[in-house]
Amino acid sequence: MKLPDGPQIPPMLQMTQWVADPVGYMETNARRYGDVFTARFRSLGAIVFFSHPQAVQEILTADARSFDAGRGNGILMSLVGDNSLLLLDGERHKRERKLLMPPFHGDRMQTYGKLIVEITRQVMGQWQAGETFKVRSATQEITMRVILNAVFGLSEGERYERVRRLMGKVLDSTGSPLTSSLLFFPMLQQDWGAWSPWGRFVRLRAQLDELLYAEIRERRENLDPSRTDILTLLLSARDEQGEPMTDSQLRDELVTLLLAGHETTATALAWALYWSQKLPEVRQKLRKELDELGENPDPMAIVKLPYLNAVCQETLRIYPVALITFPRIVNSSFEVMGQKFGAETWLAPCIYLTHHREDLYPEPHQFKPERFLERQYSPYEFYPFGGGNRRCLGAALAMYELKLATAMIVSEFDLRLPDDRPIKPVRRGVTLAPSNRLQLSMCGRRMPGETPRKVLLAQ
Ligand code: HEM
């Protein structure tokens, strides 16, 4: 079956563009080919990209048996291992998803509220007035501490600190636009010793695994079913034959949750802080809405605030952390907007392109939270967390954390962007993140209702 048109340049070159400048690659091709085009990537093959909401709806609402998606995520295997939910398909995916779902369910969020506020305060409190810090590193520290607590039920101790540091290093080793190539070009995955990029990655991963296996062993030996953390839940789970999960299954799911559970949210939070500093009117409106809740507001009241919600949605619209959903691999044949695709065709709803359609979002490159107050978008027009049977498992936690941490920081701290140059999104592994240039200066603490002179002077 003939695939839709797309760029004719060699797959190696398309892959290089996709890795080095994913936004440029997508925007150029959307301008040229419209709502649908076929990309051809070295080592991945052809992927048909869609941006029309009707196409997105047809793909995301299809019967789960129409597609595989896990085997399309092979690129992540070196990080998460082959037992990871991200890589599973069929019945096993369904079973494991059901098992992992409860701790991320809406009503569990209340348990995490206090923790998120405390951790955010601790991390932000590290900087003295006048100090400048890298925003993404700060937000990563916040989201990493939150997910470590949810997964292990721990917030301190030597092993906890070591897991936190190692996880950060493992991710940073494939996190820059350049080192991301390690994931996309398997030929670069060569261990030429501890100083080679892949060699460094492999050694860090081995150290992390050692810590995780030690924790699994100890917890298995002293299982305390009254604990509510995710590791306890997984250790207590049994499959149909009554068998518990093996150590390597547990390790892979732990790394998956640690990875998926903090990288993405850290990026979203960094962008939310950027926009609320870049655009003073956004910050003022946020503060006004938050101040109206009075002192020490309840986290559940904060997350219901309409303008805060609109700011967080616009943050995820303009630079969605995931550019595309997981590609769906057609099992026998599948029709999208009247066009038939045969078995093994890779179809990918393109979140970034849908979120930049002029017909849905006028002036799509402008940050305008008001659009989310004026209009209700469908889950196929706005879908930062994907959809269907692969929809992000942590969406409720991510939104909760993004809202609470943004609210806390904007209302309690006076920050300033040290320079006015716009920050562009760059590739970070398989995601899109602000460049490392994004820094903020700490001006001091703020009392609710106060507009300090320091900040006014800085604008
Ligand atoms: C702003 C933050 C986040 C964004 C933008 C995001 C985005 C996504 C997207 C786009 C997908 C693929 C959905 C699809 O293909 O339909 C996904 C899957 C997933 N996400 Fe998230 N995510 C975020 C935070 C989290 C958090 C906090 C967790 C918590 C553990 C998490 C765990 C997962 C898992 C396990 C999957 C795989 C689901 C499956 O294969 O069934 N994510 N996420």
Coordinates of C-alpha atoms and ligand atoms in Angstrom, one line a residue:
M1 CA 0.0 0.0 0.0
K2 CA 1.3 3.4 -1.0
L3 CA 2.2 5.6 2.0
P4 CA 1.4 9.4 2.1
D5 CA 4.0 11.7 0.6
G6 CA 6.9 12.9 2.7
P7 CA 10.5 14.2 2.4
Q8 CA 12.6 12.4 -0.2
I9 CA 16.0 13.0 1.4
P10 CA 17.9 9.9 2.6
P11 CA 16.7 8.2 5.8
M12 CA 20.1 8.8 7.5
L13 CA 19.7 12.6 6.9
Q14 CA 16.1 12.6 8.0
M15 CA 17.1 10.8 11.2
T16 CA 19.8 13.3 11.8
Q17 CA 17.4 16.2 11.4
W18 CA 14.8 14.6 13.6
V19 CA 17.4 14.1 16.4
A20 CA 19.2 17.5 16.0
D21 CA 16.2 19.7 15.3
P22 CA 12.9 17.9 15.9
V23 CA 10.7 21.0 15.8
G24 CA 12.2 22.3 12.6
Y25 CA 11.9 18.9 11.0
M26 CA 8.2 18.7 11.8
E27 CA 7.2 22.2 11.0
T28 CA 9.0 22.2 7.6
N29 CA 7.3 19.0 6.6
A30 CA 3.9 20.0 7.9
R31 CA 4.2 23.3 5.9
R32 CA 5.1 21.3 2.8
Y33 CA 2.8 18.2 3.0
G34 CA -0.1 19.3 5.3
D35 CA -2.0 17.1 7.8
V36 CA -0.2 13.9 7.1
F37 CA 3.3 12.9 5.8
T38 CA 5.6 9.9 5.9
A39 CA 9.0 10.3 7.6
R40 CA 11.7 7.8 6.8
F41 CA 14.3 7.3 9.5
R42 CA 17.4 5.2 9.5
S43 CA 17.1 2.4 12.0
L44 CA 13.4 3.1 12.7
G45 CA 11.9 2.9 9.1
A46 CA 8.9 4.7 7.8
I47 CA 6.5 6.5 10.3
V48 CA 3.3 8.2 9.1
F49 CA 2.8 11.5 11.1
F50 CA -0.7 12.8 11.6
S51 CA -1.9 16.2 13.0
H52 CA -5.6 16.4 12.1
P53 CA -7.8 15.9 15.2
Q54 CA -10.0 13.5 13.3
A55 CA -7.1 11.3 12.4
V56 CA -5.8 11.5 16.0
Q57 CA -9.3 10.5 17.3
E58 CA -9.5 7.5 14.9
I59 CA -6.1 6.2 16.1
L60 CA -6.4 6.9 19.8
T61 CA -10.0 5.5 20.1
A62 CA -9.3 2.3 18.0
D63 CA -9.7 -1.1 19.6
A64 CA -6.5 -1.9 21.5
R65 CA -6.0 -5.0 19.4
S66 CA -5.6 -2.9 16.2
F67 CA -2.1 -1.9 17.1
D68 CA 1.1 -2.8 19.0
A69 CA 3.0 0.1 20.5
G70 CA 5.4 -1.4 23.0
R71 CA 7.7 -3.0 20.4
G72 CA 8.0 0.4 18.7
N73 CA 9.7 1.8 21.9
G74 CA 12.8 -0.4 21.5
I75 CA 14.9 2.7 21.5
L76 CA 14.2 2.9 25.3
M77 CA 15.2 -0.7 26.1
S78 CA 18.7 0.2 27.1
L79 CA 17.3 2.5 29.8
V80 CA 14.2 0.7 31.1
G81 CA 14.9 -3.0 30.2
D82 CA 12.7 -5.3 28.2
N83 CA 10.1 -6.0 31.0
S84 CA 9.1 -2.4 31.1
L85 CA 5.4 -1.5 30.7
L86 CA 6.6 0.9 27.9
L87 CA 7.8 -2.0 25.9
L88 CA 5.0 -4.5 26.5
D89 CA 2.1 -5.3 24.2
G90 CA -1.1 -7.4 24.2
E91 CA -2.4 -9.2 27.3
R92 CA 0.8 -8.7 29.3
H93 CA 0.7 -4.9 28.8
K94 CA -3.0 -4.9 29.8
R95 CA -2.3 -6.9 33.0
E96 CA 0.7 -4.9 34.1
R97 CA -1.0 -1.6 33.4
K98 CA -3.9 -2.6 35.6
L99 CA -1.4 -3.5 38.3
L100 CA 0.4 -0.2 38.2
M101 CA -2.6 2.1 37.8
P102 CA -4.0 2.3 41.4
P103 CA -1.2 4.4 42.9
F104 CA -1.6 7.0 40.1
H105 CA -5.4 7.3 40.4
G106 CA -7.0 10.7 41.0
D107 CA -8.0 10.1 44.7
R108 CA -4.4 9.0 45.6
M109 CA -3.2 12.5 44.8
Q110 CA -4.3 13.9 48.1
T111 CA -1.6 11.8 49.8
Y112 CA 1.1 13.4 47.6
G113 CA -0.1 17.0 48.1
K114 CA 1.7 17.8 51.3
L115 CA 4.8 16.0 50.1
I116 CA 5.0 18.1 46.9
V117 CA 4.6 21.3 48.7
E118 CA 7.3 20.4 51.3
I119 CA 9.8 19.2 48.7
T120 CA 9.3 22.2 46.5
R121 CA 9.9 24.5 49.5
Q122 CA 13.1 22.6 50.5
V123 CA 14.6 22.6 47.0
M124 CA 13.8 26.3 46.3
G125 CA 15.0 27.3 49.8
Q126 CA 18.5 26.2 48.8
W127 CA 19.2 29.4 47.0
Q128 CA 20.1 32.7 48.6
A129 CA 18.9 36.0 47.3
G130 CA 21.2 37.0 44.4
E131 CA 22.1 33.4 43.4
T132 CA 21.4 32.1 39.9
F133 CA 20.5 28.5 39.2
K134 CA 19.7 26.2 36.3
V135 CA 16.0 25.8 36.2
R136 CA 15.8 22.3 34.9
S137 CA 18.2 20.9 37.4
A138 CA 16.1 22.5 40.2
T139 CA 12.8 21.2 38.8
Q140 CA 14.4 17.7 38.3
E141 CA 15.4 17.6 41.9
I142 CA 11.8 18.4 42.9
T143 CA 10.1 15.8 40.7
M144 CA 12.8 13.1 41.4
R145 CA 12.2 13.4 45.2
V146 CA 8.5 13.2 44.7
I147 CA 8.6 10.0 42.5
L148 CA 11.2 8.3 44.7
N149 CA 8.9 8.8 47.6
A150 CA 5.9 7.5 45.7
V151 CA 7.8 4.4 44.4
F152 CA 9.9 3.5 47.5
G153 CA 8.1 5.3 50.3
L154 CA 11.4 6.8 51.3
S155 CA 12.6 10.4 51.4
E156 CA 16.0 10.1 53.0
G157 CA 18.8 7.7 53.7
E158 CA 22.1 6.8 52.0
R159 CA 20.6 4.5 49.4
Y160 CA 17.8 7.0 48.5
E161 CA 20.4 9.7 48.0
R162 CA 22.6 7.5 45.8
V163 CA 19.6 6.3 43.7
R164 CA 18.6 10.0 43.2
R165 CA 22.1 11.1 42.2
L166 CA 22.7 8.1 39.9
M167 CA 19.4 8.3 38.2
G168 CA 20.1 12.0 37.4
K169 CA 23.5 11.1 36.0
V170 CA 22.2 8.2 33.9
L171 CA 19.6 10.5 32.3
D172 CA 22.0 13.3 31.8
S173 CA 24.3 11.0 30.0
T174 CA 21.7 10.6 27.2
G175 CA 20.1 14.0 27.8
S176 CA 21.8 16.6 25.7
P177 CA 20.9 17.2 22.0
L178 CA 24.2 15.5 21.1
T179 CA 24.2 12.6 23.5
S180 CA 20.6 11.8 22.6
S181 CA 22.1 10.3 19.4
L182 CA 23.3 7.4 21.6
L183 CA 19.7 6.2 21.8
F184 CA 18.7 6.9 18.2
F185 CA 21.8 5.4 16.5
P186 CA 22.5 1.9 17.7
M187 CA 25.9 1.9 16.0
L188 CA 27.1 4.5 18.6
Q189 CA 26.3 2.1 21.4
Q190 CA 29.9 0.9 21.7
D191 CA 31.6 0.4 25.1
W192 CA 35.1 1.8 24.6
G193 CA 35.8 2.1 28.3
A194 CA 34.6 4.3 31.1
W195 CA 35.4 7.6 29.3
S196 CA 33.5 6.8 26.1
P197 CA 29.9 8.1 26.1
W198 CA 28.2 4.7 25.9
G199 CA 30.8 3.1 28.3
R200 CA 30.0 5.8 30.9
F201 CA 26.2 5.2 30.4
V202 CA 26.6 1.4 30.9
R203 CA 28.7 1.8 34.0
L204 CA 26.3 4.2 35.6
R205 CA 23.4 2.0 34.8
A206 CA 25.1 -1.0 36.4
Q207 CA 25.7 1.0 39.6
L208 CA 22.0 2.0 39.7
D209 CA 20.9 -1.6 39.1
E210 CA 23.0 -2.8 42.0
L211 CA 21.3 -0.3 44.4
L212 CA 17.8 -1.2 43.0
Y213 CA 18.4 -5.0 43.4
A214 CA 19.7 -4.5 46.9
E215 CA 16.5 -2.6 47.8
I216 CA 14.3 -5.2 46.2
R217 CA 16.1 -8.0 48.0
E218 CA 15.7 -6.3 51.4
R219 CA 12.1 -5.4 50.9
R220 CA 11.2 -8.9 49.7
E221 CA 12.8 -10.4 52.9
N222 CA 11.0 -8.0 55.2
L223 CA 7.8 -7.4 53.3
D224 CA 5.5 -5.0 55.2
P225 CA 2.1 -5.2 53.5
S226 CA 0.8 -2.1 55.5
R227 CA 3.1 0.2 53.5
T228 CA 1.4 2.1 50.6
D229 CA 4.4 2.7 48.3
I230 CA 4.5 1.2 44.8
L231 CA 7.4 -1.2 45.4
T232 CA 5.4 -2.9 48.3
L233 CA 2.4 -3.1 45.9
L234 CA 4.5 -4.8 43.2
L235 CA 6.1 -7.2 45.7
S236 CA 2.7 -8.3 46.9
A237 CA 1.3 -8.8 43.4
R238 CA 0.8 -12.3 42.0
D239 CA 0.2 -13.4 38.4
E240 CA -2.5 -15.9 37.3
Q241 CA -0.3 -18.8 38.3
G242 CA 0.2 -17.3 41.7
E243 CA 3.8 -16.3 41.0
P244 CA 5.3 -13.1 42.2
M245 CA 7.2 -10.7 39.9
T246 CA 10.9 -11.6 39.4
D247 CA 13.7 -9.3 40.5
S248 CA 14.4 -8.2 36.9
Q249 CA 10.7 -7.5 36.2
L250 CA 10.6 -5.4 39.4
R251 CA 13.8 -3.6 38.5
D252 CA 12.5 -2.7 35.0
E253 CA 9.2 -1.4 36.3
L254 CA 10.9 0.6 39.0
V255 CA 13.2 2.3 36.5
T256 CA 10.3 2.9 34.2
L257 CA 8.3 4.7 36.8
L258 CA 11.3 6.6 38.1
L259 CA 12.2 7.7 34.6
A260 CA 8.8 8.4 33.2
G261 CA 7.6 9.8 36.5
H262 CA 10.1 12.6 36.8
E263 CA 11.9 13.6 33.6
T264 CA 8.7 14.8 31.8
T265 CA 7.2 16.6 34.8
A266 CA 10.6 18.4 35.5
T267 CA 10.6 19.7 32.0
A268 CA 6.9 20.9 32.1
L269 CA 7.6 22.6 35.5
A270 CA 10.7 24.3 34.1
W271 CA 8.6 25.7 31.2
A272 CA 5.8 26.9 33.5
L273 CA 8.4 28.8 35.5
Y274 CA 9.9 30.3 32.4
W275 CA 6.6 31.6 31.1
S276 CA 5.5 33.0 34.4
Q277 CA 8.8 35.0 34.5
K278 CA 8.9 35.9 30.9
L279 CA 5.4 37.3 30.9
P280 CA 4.8 39.5 33.9
E281 CA 1.0 39.7 33.3
V282 CA 0.8 35.8 33.6
R283 CA 2.7 35.9 36.9
Q284 CA 0.5 38.8 38.2
K285 CA -2.8 36.9 37.3
L286 CA -1.5 33.7 38.9
R287 CA -0.5 35.5 42.1
K288 CA -3.8 37.3 42.3
E289 CA -5.8 34.1 41.9
L290 CA -3.5 32.3 44.5
D291 CA -3.6 35.2 47.0
E292 CA -7.4 35.1 47.0
L293 CA -7.2 31.6 48.6
G294 CA -5.6 33.1 51.7
E295 CA -2.7 31.8 53.8
N296 CA -1.7 28.1 53.6
P297 CA -4.4 27.0 51.1
D298 CA -5.4 23.4 50.8
P299 CA -3.6 21.7 47.9
M300 CA -7.0 20.5 46.6
A301 CA -8.2 24.1 46.4
I302 CA -5.1 25.2 44.5
V303 CA -5.3 22.5 41.8
K304 CA -8.9 23.6 41.0
L305 CA -7.9 27.2 40.2
P306 CA -9.0 28.0 36.6
Y307 CA -6.2 30.4 35.6
L308 CA -3.5 28.1 37.1
N309 CA -5.0 25.2 35.2
A310 CA -5.0 27.3 32.0
V311 CA -1.3 28.3 32.4
C312 CA -0.4 24.6 32.9
Q313 CA -2.4 23.5 29.9
E314 CA -0.9 26.2 27.7
T315 CA 2.6 25.2 29.0
L316 CA 2.0 21.7 27.8
R317 CA 0.4 22.9 24.5
I318 CA 3.1 25.2 23.3
Y319 CA 6.0 22.9 23.9
P320 CA 4.6 19.4 24.6
V321 CA 7.2 17.4 26.4
A322 CA 6.5 14.4 24.1
L323 CA 6.5 15.5 20.5
I324 CA 4.5 12.5 19.3
T325 CA 2.6 9.7 21.0
F326 CA 4.1 6.2 21.0
P327 CA 3.9 5.1 17.3
R328 CA 1.1 2.6 16.8
I329 CA 2.1 -0.4 14.7
V330 CA -0.8 -1.7 12.6
N331 CA -1.6 -5.4 13.3
S332 CA -3.6 -6.3 10.2
S333 CA -5.0 -3.3 8.4
F334 CA -6.3 0.1 9.6
E335 CA -8.1 3.0 8.0
V336 CA -7.4 6.7 8.9
M337 CA -9.6 9.4 7.4
G338 CA -10.5 7.0 4.5
Q339 CA -6.9 5.9 3.8
K340 CA -6.0 2.3 4.3
F341 CA -2.7 1.2 6.0
G342 CA -1.4 -2.3 5.8
A343 CA 0.1 -4.5 8.6
E344 CA 3.3 -3.3 10.2
T345 CA 2.8 0.4 9.2
W346 CA 3.8 2.8 11.9
L347 CA 1.3 5.6 12.6
A348 CA 2.1 8.5 15.0
P349 CA -0.3 11.2 16.1
C350 CA 2.0 14.3 16.3
I351 CA 1.2 16.2 19.5
Y352 CA 3.4 19.2 18.6
L353 CA 1.8 19.7 15.2
T354 CA -1.8 19.4 16.4
H355 CA -1.0 21.8 19.2
H356 CA 0.2 24.3 16.6
R357 CA -2.7 24.2 14.2
E358 CA -3.8 27.7 13.4
D359 CA -7.4 26.5 13.0
L360 CA -7.4 25.4 16.6
Y361 CA -5.0 27.7 18.3
P362 CA -4.7 31.2 16.5
E363 CA -1.2 32.6 16.9
P364 CA 0.0 29.2 17.9
H365 CA 3.5 30.4 18.8
Q366 CA 2.2 32.9 21.4
F367 CA 1.8 31.8 25.0
K368 CA -1.9 32.6 25.8
P369 CA -3.5 30.8 28.7
E370 CA -6.8 32.6 28.0
R371 CA -7.5 30.2 25.1
F372 CA -8.1 27.4 27.6
L373 CA -10.6 29.6 29.5
E374 CA -12.5 30.6 26.4
R375 CA -12.8 27.2 24.7
Q376 CA -13.0 23.6 25.7
Y377 CA -10.6 21.5 23.6
S378 CA -11.3 17.9 22.8
P379 CA -8.9 15.1 23.8
Y380 CA -7.8 14.9 20.1
E381 CA -7.1 18.6 19.8
F382 CA -5.1 18.8 23.1
Y383 CA -3.4 15.6 24.1
P384 CA -0.1 16.1 25.9
F385 CA -0.5 12.7 27.6
G386 CA -1.5 10.8 24.5
G387 CA -4.6 8.6 24.7
G388 CA -6.3 5.2 24.4
N389 CA -4.8 2.1 26.0
R390 CA -1.3 3.7 26.2
R391 CA -2.5 7.1 27.7
C392 CA 0.1 8.3 30.2
L393 CA -0.3 6.4 33.4
G394 CA 1.0 9.3 35.5
A395 CA -1.1 12.1 33.9
A396 CA -3.0 12.9 37.1
L397 CA 0.1 12.9 39.2
A398 CA 2.0 15.1 36.6
M399 CA -0.8 17.7 36.4
Y400 CA -1.2 17.7 40.2
E401 CA 2.6 18.2 40.7
L402 CA 2.9 20.8 37.9
K403 CA 0.1 22.9 39.4
L404 CA 1.1 22.7 43.0
A405 CA 4.8 23.3 42.4
T406 CA 4.1 26.2 40.0
A407 CA 1.7 27.7 42.4
M408 CA 4.0 27.4 45.4
I409 CA 7.1 28.8 43.6
V410 CA 5.2 31.7 41.9
S411 CA 3.4 32.7 45.1
E412 CA 6.3 32.3 47.6
F413 CA 9.4 33.3 45.7
D414 CA 10.5 36.3 43.7
L415 CA 12.6 35.2 40.7
R416 CA 14.0 36.9 37.7
L417 CA 15.2 35.8 34.3
P418 CA 18.8 36.9 34.1
D419 CA 18.5 37.8 30.4
D420 CA 15.7 38.4 28.1
R421 CA 16.7 36.2 25.2
P422 CA 13.9 33.7 24.3
I423 CA 14.6 30.1 25.3
K424 CA 14.0 27.5 22.6
P425 CA 13.1 23.9 23.1
V426 CA 15.8 21.3 22.3
R427 CA 15.9 17.5 22.3
R428 CA 16.5 15.8 25.5
G429 CA 16.5 12.0 24.9
V430 CA 13.1 11.2 23.4
T431 CA 11.6 14.4 24.8
L432 CA 11.6 18.1 24.1
A433 CA 13.0 20.4 26.9
P434 CA 14.2 24.0 27.4
S435 CA 17.8 24.4 26.6
N436 CA 20.4 24.4 29.4
R437 CA 20.6 28.2 29.1
L438 CA 17.4 28.5 31.1
Q439 CA 18.4 30.0 34.4
L440 CA 16.7 32.0 37.1
S441 CA 17.9 34.4 39.7
M442 CA 16.5 34.2 43.3
C443 CA 15.5 37.6 44.5
G444 CA 14.0 36.6 47.8
R445 CA 10.9 35.3 49.5
R446 CA 7.5 36.9 49.0
M447 CA 4.6 37.4 51.3
P448 CA 1.2 36.8 49.8
G449 CA -0.3 40.0 48.3
E450 CA 3.1 41.7 48.2
T451 CA 4.7 43.0 45.0
P452 CA 8.3 43.6 46.0
R453 CA 10.3 46.5 44.7
K454 CA 13.2 44.3 43.7
V455 CA 11.0 42.5 41.1
L456 CA 9.4 45.6 39.8
L457 CA 12.9 47.1 39.3
A458 CA 14.0 44.0 37.4
Q459 CA 11.3 44.2 34.8
Ligands
HEM1 C1 4.2 16.4 32.2 C2 4.4 15.2 32.4 C3 4.2 14.0 31.5 C4 3.9 14.0 30.2 C5 3.9 15.2 29.2 C6 3.8 12.6 29.8 C7 3.5 12.1 28.5 C8 3.3 10.8 28.1 C9 2.9 10.4 26.8 C10 2.7 11.3 25.6 C11 2.8 9.0 26.8 C12 2.5 8.1 25.6 C13 1.0 8.1 25.5 C14 0.5 7.5 24.2 O1 1.3 7.0 23.4 O2 -0.7 7.5 24.0 C15 3.1 8.6 28.2 C16 3.1 7.3 28.6 C17 3.5 6.9 29.9 N1 3.7 7.7 31.0 FE1 3.7 9.7 31.0 N2 4.0 11.8 30.9 C18 4.2 12.6 32.0 C19 4.4 12.2 33.3 C20 4.4 10.9 33.7 C21 4.4 10.5 35.1 C22 4.5 11.5 36.3 C23 4.4 9.2 35.2 C24 4.5 8.4 36.4 C25 4.9 7.4 36.7 C26 4.3 8.7 33.8 C27 4.3 7.4 33.4 C28 4.0 6.9 32.1 C29 3.9 5.5 31.7 C30 4.2 4.4 32.6 C31 3.6 5.5 30.4 C32 3.4 4.3 29.5 C33 1.9 3.8 29.5 C34 1.7 2.6 28.7 O3 2.6 2.1 27.9 O4 0.6 2.0 28.8 N3 4.3 9.8 33.0 N4 3.4 9.7 29.0

